[in-house]
Protein backbone atom coordinates (compact mmCIF):
# COMPACT_ATOMS: atom_id res chain seq x y z
CA UNK A 1 0.00 0.00 0.00
CA UNK A 2 1.39 3.37 -0.96
CA UNK A 3 1.89 6.18 1.52
CA UNK A 4 -0.75 8.21 -0.31
CA UNK A 5 -3.33 5.40 -0.08
CA UNK A 6 -2.52 4.91 3.61
CA UNK A 7 -2.93 8.64 4.26
CA UNK A 8 -6.27 8.59 2.44
CA UNK A 9 -7.43 5.68 4.61
CA UNK A 10 -6.37 7.50 7.78
CA UNK A 11 -8.56 10.42 6.75
CA UNK A 12 -11.49 8.00 6.54
CA UNK A 13 -11.06 6.49 10.01
CA UNK A 14 -14.62 7.29 11.07
CA UNK A 15 -16.05 5.56 7.99
CA UNK A 16 -13.79 2.53 8.45
CA UNK A 17 -14.81 2.25 12.10
CA UNK A 18 -18.50 2.44 11.19
CA UNK A 19 -17.95 -0.25 8.57
CA UNK A 20 -16.23 -2.44 11.16
CA UNK A 21 -19.10 -1.92 13.65
CA UNK A 22 -21.74 -2.76 11.04
CA UNK A 23 -19.82 -5.89 10.00
CA UNK A 24 -19.33 -7.02 13.60
CA UNK A 25 -23.00 -6.43 14.44
CA UNK A 26 -24.18 -8.37 11.40
CA UNK A 27 -21.89 -11.32 12.05
CA UNK A 28 -22.51 -11.44 15.80
CA UNK A 29 -26.30 -11.33 15.37
CA UNK A 30 -26.06 -14.11 12.76
CA UNK A 31 -24.08 -16.31 15.15
CA UNK A 32 -26.53 -15.65 18.00
CA UNK A 33 -29.58 -16.20 15.80
CA UNK A 34 -28.21 -19.52 14.59
CA UNK A 35 -27.19 -20.56 18.12
CA UNK A 36 -30.73 -19.80 19.32
CA UNK A 37 -32.11 -21.66 16.27
CA UNK A 38 -34.40 -18.79 15.36
CA UNK A 39 -36.44 -19.70 12.26
CA UNK A 40 -35.48 -16.58 10.30
CA UNK A 41 -32.38 -15.27 12.03
CA UNK A 42 -31.64 -13.06 9.02
CA UNK A 43 -34.12 -10.55 10.53
CA UNK A 44 -31.71 -10.18 13.45
CA UNK A 45 -28.89 -9.57 10.98
CA UNK A 46 -30.92 -7.00 8.98
CA UNK A 47 -31.83 -5.17 12.17
CA UNK A 48 -28.28 -5.15 13.56
CA UNK A 49 -26.94 -3.78 10.27
CA UNK A 50 -29.63 -1.10 10.09
CA UNK A 51 -29.36 -0.13 13.76
CA UNK A 52 -25.63 0.62 13.88
CA UNK A 53 -25.17 4.35 13.29
CA UNK A 54 -22.23 6.72 13.58
CA UNK A 55 -23.19 7.51 17.19
CA UNK A 56 -24.46 5.40 20.05
CA UNK A 57 -27.39 7.79 20.46
CA UNK A 58 -28.27 7.32 16.79
CA UNK A 59 -28.01 3.55 17.20
CA UNK A 60 -30.27 3.67 20.26
CA UNK A 61 -32.90 5.71 18.38
CA UNK A 62 -32.72 3.38 15.36
CA UNK A 63 -33.07 0.29 17.57
CA UNK A 64 -36.01 1.76 19.47
CA UNK A 65 -37.79 2.84 16.27
CA UNK A 66 -37.23 -0.58 14.69
CA UNK A 67 -38.60 -2.32 17.77
CA UNK A 68 -41.65 -0.04 18.02
CA UNK A 69 -42.41 -0.50 14.33
CA UNK A 70 -41.88 -4.25 14.41
CA UNK A 71 -44.02 -4.85 17.48
CA UNK A 72 -46.80 -2.63 16.12
CA UNK A 73 -46.72 -4.24 12.69
CA UNK A 74 -46.43 -7.76 14.12
CA UNK A 75 -49.35 -7.38 16.52
CA UNK A 76 -51.63 -5.67 14.01
CA UNK A 77 -50.53 -7.90 11.12
CA UNK A 78 -51.11 -11.06 13.15
CA UNK A 79 -54.52 -9.78 14.19
CA UNK A 80 -55.54 -9.11 10.58
CA UNK A 81 -54.06 -12.42 9.37
CA UNK A 82 -56.04 -14.23 12.07
CA UNK A 83 -59.36 -12.42 11.66
CA UNK A 84 -59.55 -11.72 7.92
CA UNK A 85 -59.80 -14.85 5.76
CA UNK A 86 -57.32 -14.57 2.91
CA UNK A 87 -57.47 -17.83 0.97
CA UNK A 88 -58.01 -16.31 -2.48
CA UNK A 89 -56.44 -13.30 -4.25
CA UNK A 90 -59.44 -11.01 -3.65
CA UNK A 91 -59.50 -11.66 0.10
CA UNK A 92 -55.71 -11.50 0.29
CA UNK A 93 -55.90 -8.06 -1.34
CA UNK A 94 -58.58 -7.07 1.16
CA UNK A 95 -56.46 -8.28 4.08
CA UNK A 96 -53.49 -6.40 2.63
CA UNK A 97 -55.57 -3.21 2.44
CA UNK A 98 -56.78 -3.65 6.01
CA UNK A 99 -53.19 -4.24 7.14
CA UNK A 100 -51.47 -1.51 5.17
CA UNK A 101 -53.80 1.49 5.27
CA UNK A 102 -53.86 2.20 9.02
CA UNK A 103 -50.19 1.37 9.52
CA UNK A 104 -49.14 3.50 6.55
CA UNK A 105 -51.07 6.46 7.94
CA UNK A 106 -49.57 5.88 11.39
CA UNK A 107 -46.07 5.77 9.86
CA UNK A 108 -46.74 9.00 7.96
CA UNK A 109 -47.48 10.75 11.27
CA UNK A 110 -44.67 9.17 13.29
CA UNK A 111 -41.41 7.87 11.79
CA UNK A 112 -41.00 5.41 14.66
CA UNK A 113 -43.68 3.31 12.96
CA UNK A 114 -41.97 3.27 9.54
CA UNK A 115 -41.35 -0.47 9.60
CA UNK A 116 -44.80 -1.39 10.94
CA UNK A 117 -46.38 -1.71 7.46
CA UNK A 118 -43.42 -3.78 6.26
CA UNK A 119 -43.73 -6.17 9.18
CA UNK A 120 -47.48 -6.57 8.66
CA UNK A 121 -46.97 -7.31 4.96
CA UNK A 122 -44.28 -9.89 5.74
CA UNK A 123 -46.62 -11.62 8.18
CA UNK A 124 -49.49 -11.60 5.72
CA UNK A 125 -47.68 -12.46 2.48
CA UNK A 126 -44.66 -14.38 3.75
CA UNK A 127 -44.73 -18.15 3.64
CA UNK A 128 -43.58 -18.64 7.23
CA UNK A 129 -46.78 -17.14 8.59
CA UNK A 130 -48.61 -19.98 6.86
CA UNK A 131 -46.41 -22.65 8.47
CA UNK A 132 -45.93 -21.04 11.90
CA UNK A 133 -49.30 -19.34 12.12
CA UNK A 134 -49.62 -15.58 12.40
CA UNK A 135 -49.22 -15.30 16.17
CA UNK A 136 -46.09 -17.45 16.38
CA UNK A 137 -44.65 -15.72 13.29
CA UNK A 138 -45.26 -12.33 14.93
CA UNK A 139 -43.55 -13.51 18.11
CA UNK A 140 -40.52 -14.88 16.25
CA UNK A 141 -40.10 -11.73 14.11
CA UNK A 142 -40.25 -9.59 17.25
CA UNK A 143 -37.65 -11.78 18.99
CA UNK A 144 -35.38 -11.70 15.94
CA UNK A 145 -35.61 -7.92 15.57
CA UNK A 146 -35.09 -7.41 19.31
CA UNK A 147 -31.98 -9.59 19.20
CA UNK A 148 -30.60 -7.60 16.26
CA UNK A 149 -31.33 -4.31 17.99
CA UNK A 150 -29.61 -5.37 21.20
CA UNK A 151 -26.59 -6.67 19.31
CA UNK A 152 -26.38 -3.45 17.29
CA UNK A 153 -26.42 -1.37 20.47
CA UNK A 154 -23.82 -3.49 22.24
CA UNK A 155 -21.52 -3.42 19.23
CA UNK A 156 -21.97 0.37 18.97
CA UNK A 157 -20.83 0.66 22.57
CA UNK A 158 -17.81 -1.66 22.44
CA UNK A 159 -16.46 -1.84 18.87
CA UNK A 160 -14.55 1.33 18.02
CA UNK A 161 -17.02 3.57 19.87
CA UNK A 162 -16.92 7.23 18.91
CA UNK A 163 -15.84 8.84 22.18
CA UNK A 164 -17.84 12.01 21.42
CA UNK A 165 -21.01 10.07 20.83
CA UNK A 166 -21.08 7.31 23.44
CA UNK A 167 -23.70 9.15 25.48
CA UNK A 168 -27.29 8.04 24.95
Short mmCIF file of N, CA and C in Angstrom, two decimals, residues 28-44 132 136 140-141 143-144 147:
data_model
loop_
_atom_site.label_atom_id
_atom_site.label_comp_id
_atom_site.label_asym_id
_atom_site.label_seq_id
_atom_site.Cartn_x
_atom_site.Cartn_y
_atom_site.Cartn_z
N UNK A 28 -22.18 -11.01 14.44
CA UNK A 28 -22.51 -11.44 15.80
C UNK A 28 -23.99 -11.80 15.91
N UNK A 29 -24.86 -11.01 15.30
CA UNK A 29 -26.30 -11.33 15.37
C UNK A 29 -26.61 -12.60 14.59
N UNK A 30 -25.88 -12.85 13.50
CA UNK A 30 -26.06 -14.11 12.76
C UNK A 30 -25.69 -15.30 13.64
N UNK A 31 -24.54 -15.22 14.29
CA UNK A 31 -24.08 -16.31 15.15
C UNK A 31 -25.09 -16.56 16.27
N UNK A 32 -25.55 -15.49 16.92
CA UNK A 32 -26.53 -15.65 18.00
C UNK A 32 -27.86 -16.21 17.50
N UNK A 33 -28.33 -15.70 16.36
CA UNK A 33 -29.58 -16.20 15.80
C UNK A 33 -29.52 -17.68 15.47
N UNK A 34 -28.39 -18.10 14.92
CA UNK A 34 -28.21 -19.52 14.59
C UNK A 34 -28.09 -20.35 15.87
N UNK A 35 -27.35 -19.83 16.85
CA UNK A 35 -27.19 -20.56 18.12
C UNK A 35 -28.52 -20.73 18.83
N UNK A 36 -29.39 -19.73 18.70
CA UNK A 36 -30.73 -19.80 19.32
C UNK A 36 -31.73 -20.53 18.44
N UNK A 37 -31.29 -20.98 17.28
CA UNK A 37 -32.11 -21.66 16.27
C UNK A 37 -33.40 -20.89 15.95
N UNK A 38 -33.25 -19.59 15.77
CA UNK A 38 -34.40 -18.79 15.36
C UNK A 38 -34.75 -19.14 13.92
N UNK A 39 -36.04 -19.23 13.60
CA UNK A 39 -36.44 -19.70 12.26
C UNK A 39 -35.97 -18.79 11.12
N UNK A 40 -35.92 -17.50 11.34
CA UNK A 40 -35.48 -16.58 10.30
C UNK A 40 -34.49 -15.58 10.93
N UNK A 41 -33.34 -16.10 11.31
CA UNK A 41 -32.38 -15.27 12.03
C UNK A 41 -31.84 -14.13 11.17
N UNK A 42 -32.10 -14.17 9.87
CA UNK A 42 -31.64 -13.06 9.02
C UNK A 42 -32.32 -11.75 9.40
N UNK A 43 -33.50 -11.79 10.06
CA UNK A 43 -34.12 -10.55 10.53
C UNK A 43 -33.28 -9.91 11.63
N UNK A 44 -32.63 -10.72 12.44
CA UNK A 44 -31.71 -10.18 13.45
C UNK A 44 -30.53 -9.51 12.77
N UNK A 132 -46.01 -21.28 10.46
CA UNK A 132 -45.93 -21.04 11.90
C UNK A 132 -47.26 -20.58 12.48
N UNK A 136 -47.45 -16.97 16.15
CA UNK A 136 -46.09 -17.45 16.38
C UNK A 136 -45.10 -16.72 15.46
N UNK A 140 -41.88 -14.63 16.73
CA UNK A 140 -40.52 -14.88 16.25
C UNK A 140 -39.90 -13.65 15.59
N UNK A 141 -40.66 -12.93 14.75
CA UNK A 141 -40.10 -11.73 14.11
C UNK A 141 -39.72 -10.69 15.16
N UNK A 143 -38.86 -11.28 18.31
CA UNK A 143 -37.65 -11.78 18.99
C UNK A 143 -36.42 -11.55 18.13
N UNK A 144 -36.52 -11.86 16.85
CA UNK A 144 -35.38 -11.70 15.94
C UNK A 144 -34.96 -10.24 15.82
N UNK A 147 -33.35 -9.09 19.11
CA UNK A 147 -31.98 -9.59 19.20
C UNK A 147 -31.04 -8.73 18.36
#
